[in-house]
C-alpha positions as MATLAB code, in Angstrom:
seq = 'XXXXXXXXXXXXXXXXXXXXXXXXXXXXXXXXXXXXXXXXXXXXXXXXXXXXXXXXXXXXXXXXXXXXXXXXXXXXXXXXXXXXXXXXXXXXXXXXXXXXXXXXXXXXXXXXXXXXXXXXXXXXXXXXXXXXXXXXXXXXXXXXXXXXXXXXXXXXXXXXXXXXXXXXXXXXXXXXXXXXXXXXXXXX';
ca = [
     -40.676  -81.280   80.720;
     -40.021  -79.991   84.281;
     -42.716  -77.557   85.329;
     -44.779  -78.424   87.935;
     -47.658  -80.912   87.951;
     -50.586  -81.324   85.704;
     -49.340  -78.612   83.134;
     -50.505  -80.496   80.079;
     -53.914  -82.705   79.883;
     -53.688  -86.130   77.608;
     -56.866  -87.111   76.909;
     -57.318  -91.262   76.359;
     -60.390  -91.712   73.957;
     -61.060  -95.760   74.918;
     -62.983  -98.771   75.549;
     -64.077 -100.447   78.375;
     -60.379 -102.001   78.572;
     -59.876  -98.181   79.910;
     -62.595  -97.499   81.606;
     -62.157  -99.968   84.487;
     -65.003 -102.381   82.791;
     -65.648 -105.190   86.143;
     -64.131 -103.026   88.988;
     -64.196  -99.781   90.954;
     -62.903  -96.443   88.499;
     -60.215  -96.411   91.048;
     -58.710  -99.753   90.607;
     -58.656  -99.617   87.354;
     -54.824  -98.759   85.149;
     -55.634  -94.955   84.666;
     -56.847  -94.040   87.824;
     -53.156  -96.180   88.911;
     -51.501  -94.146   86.483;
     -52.525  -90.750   87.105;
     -51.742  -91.766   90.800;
     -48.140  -92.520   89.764;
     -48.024  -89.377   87.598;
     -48.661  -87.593   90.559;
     -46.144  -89.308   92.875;
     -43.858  -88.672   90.128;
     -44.370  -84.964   90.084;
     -44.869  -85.706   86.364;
     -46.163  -82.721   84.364;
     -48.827  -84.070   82.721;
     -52.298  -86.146   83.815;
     -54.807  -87.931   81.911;
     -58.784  -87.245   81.483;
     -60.209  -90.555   80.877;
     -63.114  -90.012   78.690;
     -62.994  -94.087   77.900;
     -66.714  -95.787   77.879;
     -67.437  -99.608   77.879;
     -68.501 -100.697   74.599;
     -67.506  -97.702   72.397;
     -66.572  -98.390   69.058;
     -64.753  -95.775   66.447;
     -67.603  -94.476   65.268;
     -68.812  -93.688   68.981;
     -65.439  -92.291   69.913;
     -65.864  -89.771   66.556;
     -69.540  -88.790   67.685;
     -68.147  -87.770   71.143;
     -64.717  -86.630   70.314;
     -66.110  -83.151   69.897;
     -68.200  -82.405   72.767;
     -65.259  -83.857   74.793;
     -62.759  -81.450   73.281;
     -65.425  -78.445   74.091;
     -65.414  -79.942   77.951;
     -62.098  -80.194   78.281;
     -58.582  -78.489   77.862;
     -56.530  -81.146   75.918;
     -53.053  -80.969   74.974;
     -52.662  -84.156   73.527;
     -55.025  -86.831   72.111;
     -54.493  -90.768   73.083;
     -56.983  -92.610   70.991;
     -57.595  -96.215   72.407;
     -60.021  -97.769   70.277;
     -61.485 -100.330   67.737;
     -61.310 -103.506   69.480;
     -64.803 -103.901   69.752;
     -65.161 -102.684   66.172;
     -63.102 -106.015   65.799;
     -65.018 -108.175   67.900;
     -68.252 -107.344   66.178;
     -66.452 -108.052   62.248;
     -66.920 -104.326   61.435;
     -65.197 -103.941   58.117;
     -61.282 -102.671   58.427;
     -62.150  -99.786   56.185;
     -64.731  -98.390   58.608;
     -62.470  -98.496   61.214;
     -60.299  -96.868   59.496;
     -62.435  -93.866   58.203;
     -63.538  -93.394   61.808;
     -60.009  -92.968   63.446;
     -58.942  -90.914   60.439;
     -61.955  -88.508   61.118;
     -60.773  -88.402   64.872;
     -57.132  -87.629   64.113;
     -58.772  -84.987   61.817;
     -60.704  -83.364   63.925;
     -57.863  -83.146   66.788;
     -54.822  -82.071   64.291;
     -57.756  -78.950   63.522;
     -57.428  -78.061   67.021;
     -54.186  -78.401   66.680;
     -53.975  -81.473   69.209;
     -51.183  -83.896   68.659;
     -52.598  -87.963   68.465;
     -51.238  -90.790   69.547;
     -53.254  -94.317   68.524;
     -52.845  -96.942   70.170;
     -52.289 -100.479   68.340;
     -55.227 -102.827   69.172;
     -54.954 -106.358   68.876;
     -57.926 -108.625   68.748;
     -58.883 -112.089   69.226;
     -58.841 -114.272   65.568;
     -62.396 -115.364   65.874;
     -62.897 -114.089   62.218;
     -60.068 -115.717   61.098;
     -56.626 -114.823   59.543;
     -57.570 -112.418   57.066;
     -60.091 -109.980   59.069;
     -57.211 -110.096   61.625;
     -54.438 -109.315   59.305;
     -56.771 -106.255   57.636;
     -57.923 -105.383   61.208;
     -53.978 -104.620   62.937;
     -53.108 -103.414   59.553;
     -55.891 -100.211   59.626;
     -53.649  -98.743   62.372;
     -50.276  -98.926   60.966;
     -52.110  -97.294   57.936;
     -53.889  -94.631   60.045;
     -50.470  -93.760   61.840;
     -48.644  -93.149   58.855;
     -51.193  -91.480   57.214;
     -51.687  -88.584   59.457;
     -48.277  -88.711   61.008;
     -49.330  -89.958   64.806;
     -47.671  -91.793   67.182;
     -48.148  -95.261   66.777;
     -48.441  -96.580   70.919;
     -47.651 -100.507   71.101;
     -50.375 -102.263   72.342;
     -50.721 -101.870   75.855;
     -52.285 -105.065   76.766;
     -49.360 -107.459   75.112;
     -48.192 -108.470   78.805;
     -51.570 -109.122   80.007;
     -53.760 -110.428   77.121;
     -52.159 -114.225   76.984;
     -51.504 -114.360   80.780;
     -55.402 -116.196   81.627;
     -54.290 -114.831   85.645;
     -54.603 -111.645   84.351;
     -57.856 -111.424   82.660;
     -61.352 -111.887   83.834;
     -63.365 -114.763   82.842;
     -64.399 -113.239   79.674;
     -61.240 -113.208   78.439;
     -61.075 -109.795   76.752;
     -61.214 -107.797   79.648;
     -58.122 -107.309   82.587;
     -58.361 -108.331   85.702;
     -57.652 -106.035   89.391;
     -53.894 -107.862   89.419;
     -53.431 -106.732   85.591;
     -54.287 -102.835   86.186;
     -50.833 -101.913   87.914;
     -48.818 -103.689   85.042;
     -50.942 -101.954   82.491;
     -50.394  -99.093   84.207;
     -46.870  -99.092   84.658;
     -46.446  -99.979   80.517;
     -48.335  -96.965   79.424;
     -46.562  -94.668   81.971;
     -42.940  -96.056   79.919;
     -44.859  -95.032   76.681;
     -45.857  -91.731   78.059;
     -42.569  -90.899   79.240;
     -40.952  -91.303   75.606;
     -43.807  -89.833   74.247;
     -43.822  -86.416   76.194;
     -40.270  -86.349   76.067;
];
C-alpha cells in the first residue's frame, strides 16, 4: 500500500488486554501503535472498539452497531479469553466468533482472529478444546489466523500486572511493536 495515511480503518474487536485495562487509553499498545502507524506514514489506523471484560457473545451483540458507527475496512477480532477464564464451553465460543466473521464477510469486511491463549486453570482438556475453537474458526471461514500477541509478554511476571492476566505499562510498546509486524504482512 502507498497512499497516504489513514486510507483504510482496521477495526480490533477486544478485551480489556486491548483496551488499556490498569492505565491511561494512551499508554496502552494501540494507542502506541496507531502512534507508530502514523510516524510510519503507514496507510492504515486502527479504531479500538476493545471493552474490559467482553466476552464473544458481547463482541457479537456490539459488532453491529460498531460497523453502523464506523467505516471499517478490515475486521481484527481479539477475543475469548475471558470466555476461557470463566469455563464457557469451547463450542459457544466458537458459535459466537463464527457469527462475527459472518456478519463482517456480509459487509464484505475481511477478518483476522487473533489466537488467544489462556491460563490452564480448567485443566488440560478445556485448554486443548479452548486454543483449538480458533484454529477451527480460521479455517472455517477462511480468516487470518493472527499469532497470539501476548506470547512475549504473558510468561515474563515483569511484564504483567499483579493479576497476572493483564500487561503491564513496560509490556504495551512490545505488544505494540508485535502486532505492527503482523499488520504489516497482513496488509501487504
Amino acid at each position: 500500500m502507498t497512499t497516504s495515511w489513514a486510507t483504510s480503518s482496521i477495526l480490533l474487536l477486544g478485551d480489556s488486554v486491548s483496551a488499556g485495562y490498569g492505565m491511561e487509553e494512551k499508554q496502552g499498545w494501540v494507542h502506541l501503535l496507531n502512534e507508530q502507524l502514523i510516524a510510519n506514514n503507514t496507510p492504515y489506523k486502527i479504531i479500538n472498539a476493545s471493552v474490559s471484560g467482553e466476552t464473544t457473545a458481547g463482541g457479537l451483540s456490539r459488532l453491529e452497531g460498531v460497523l453502523k458507527e464506523n467505516s471499517v475496512d478490515h475486521l481484527i477480532i481479539e477475543l475469548g479469553g475471558n470466555d476461557g477464564l470463566r469455563g464457557y464451553p469451547p463450542k459457544s465460543i466458537k458459535k459466537n466468533l463464527l457469527q462475527m466473521i459472518n456478519i463482517a464477510k456480509q459487509k464484505d469486511i475481511p477478518v483476522s482472529l487473533m489466537k488467544i491463549k489462556i491460563t490452564p486453570n480448567y485443566g488440560a482438556r478445556y485448554l486443548k478444546m479452548f486454543e483449538a475453537v480458533f484454529d477451527e474458526v480460521a479455517k472455517e471461514t477462511n480468516s487470518t489466523l493472527l499469532p497470539f500477541f501476548m506470547e512475549q509478554v504473558a510468561l515474563d511476571p515483569d511484564l504483567m500486572q499483579q493479576d497476572g492476566i493483564h500487561p503491564n505499562i513496560k509490556a504495551q510498546p512490545i505488544i505494540a511493536k508485535y502486532v505492527e509486524k503482523q499488520l504489516t504482512i497482513l496488509m501487504e
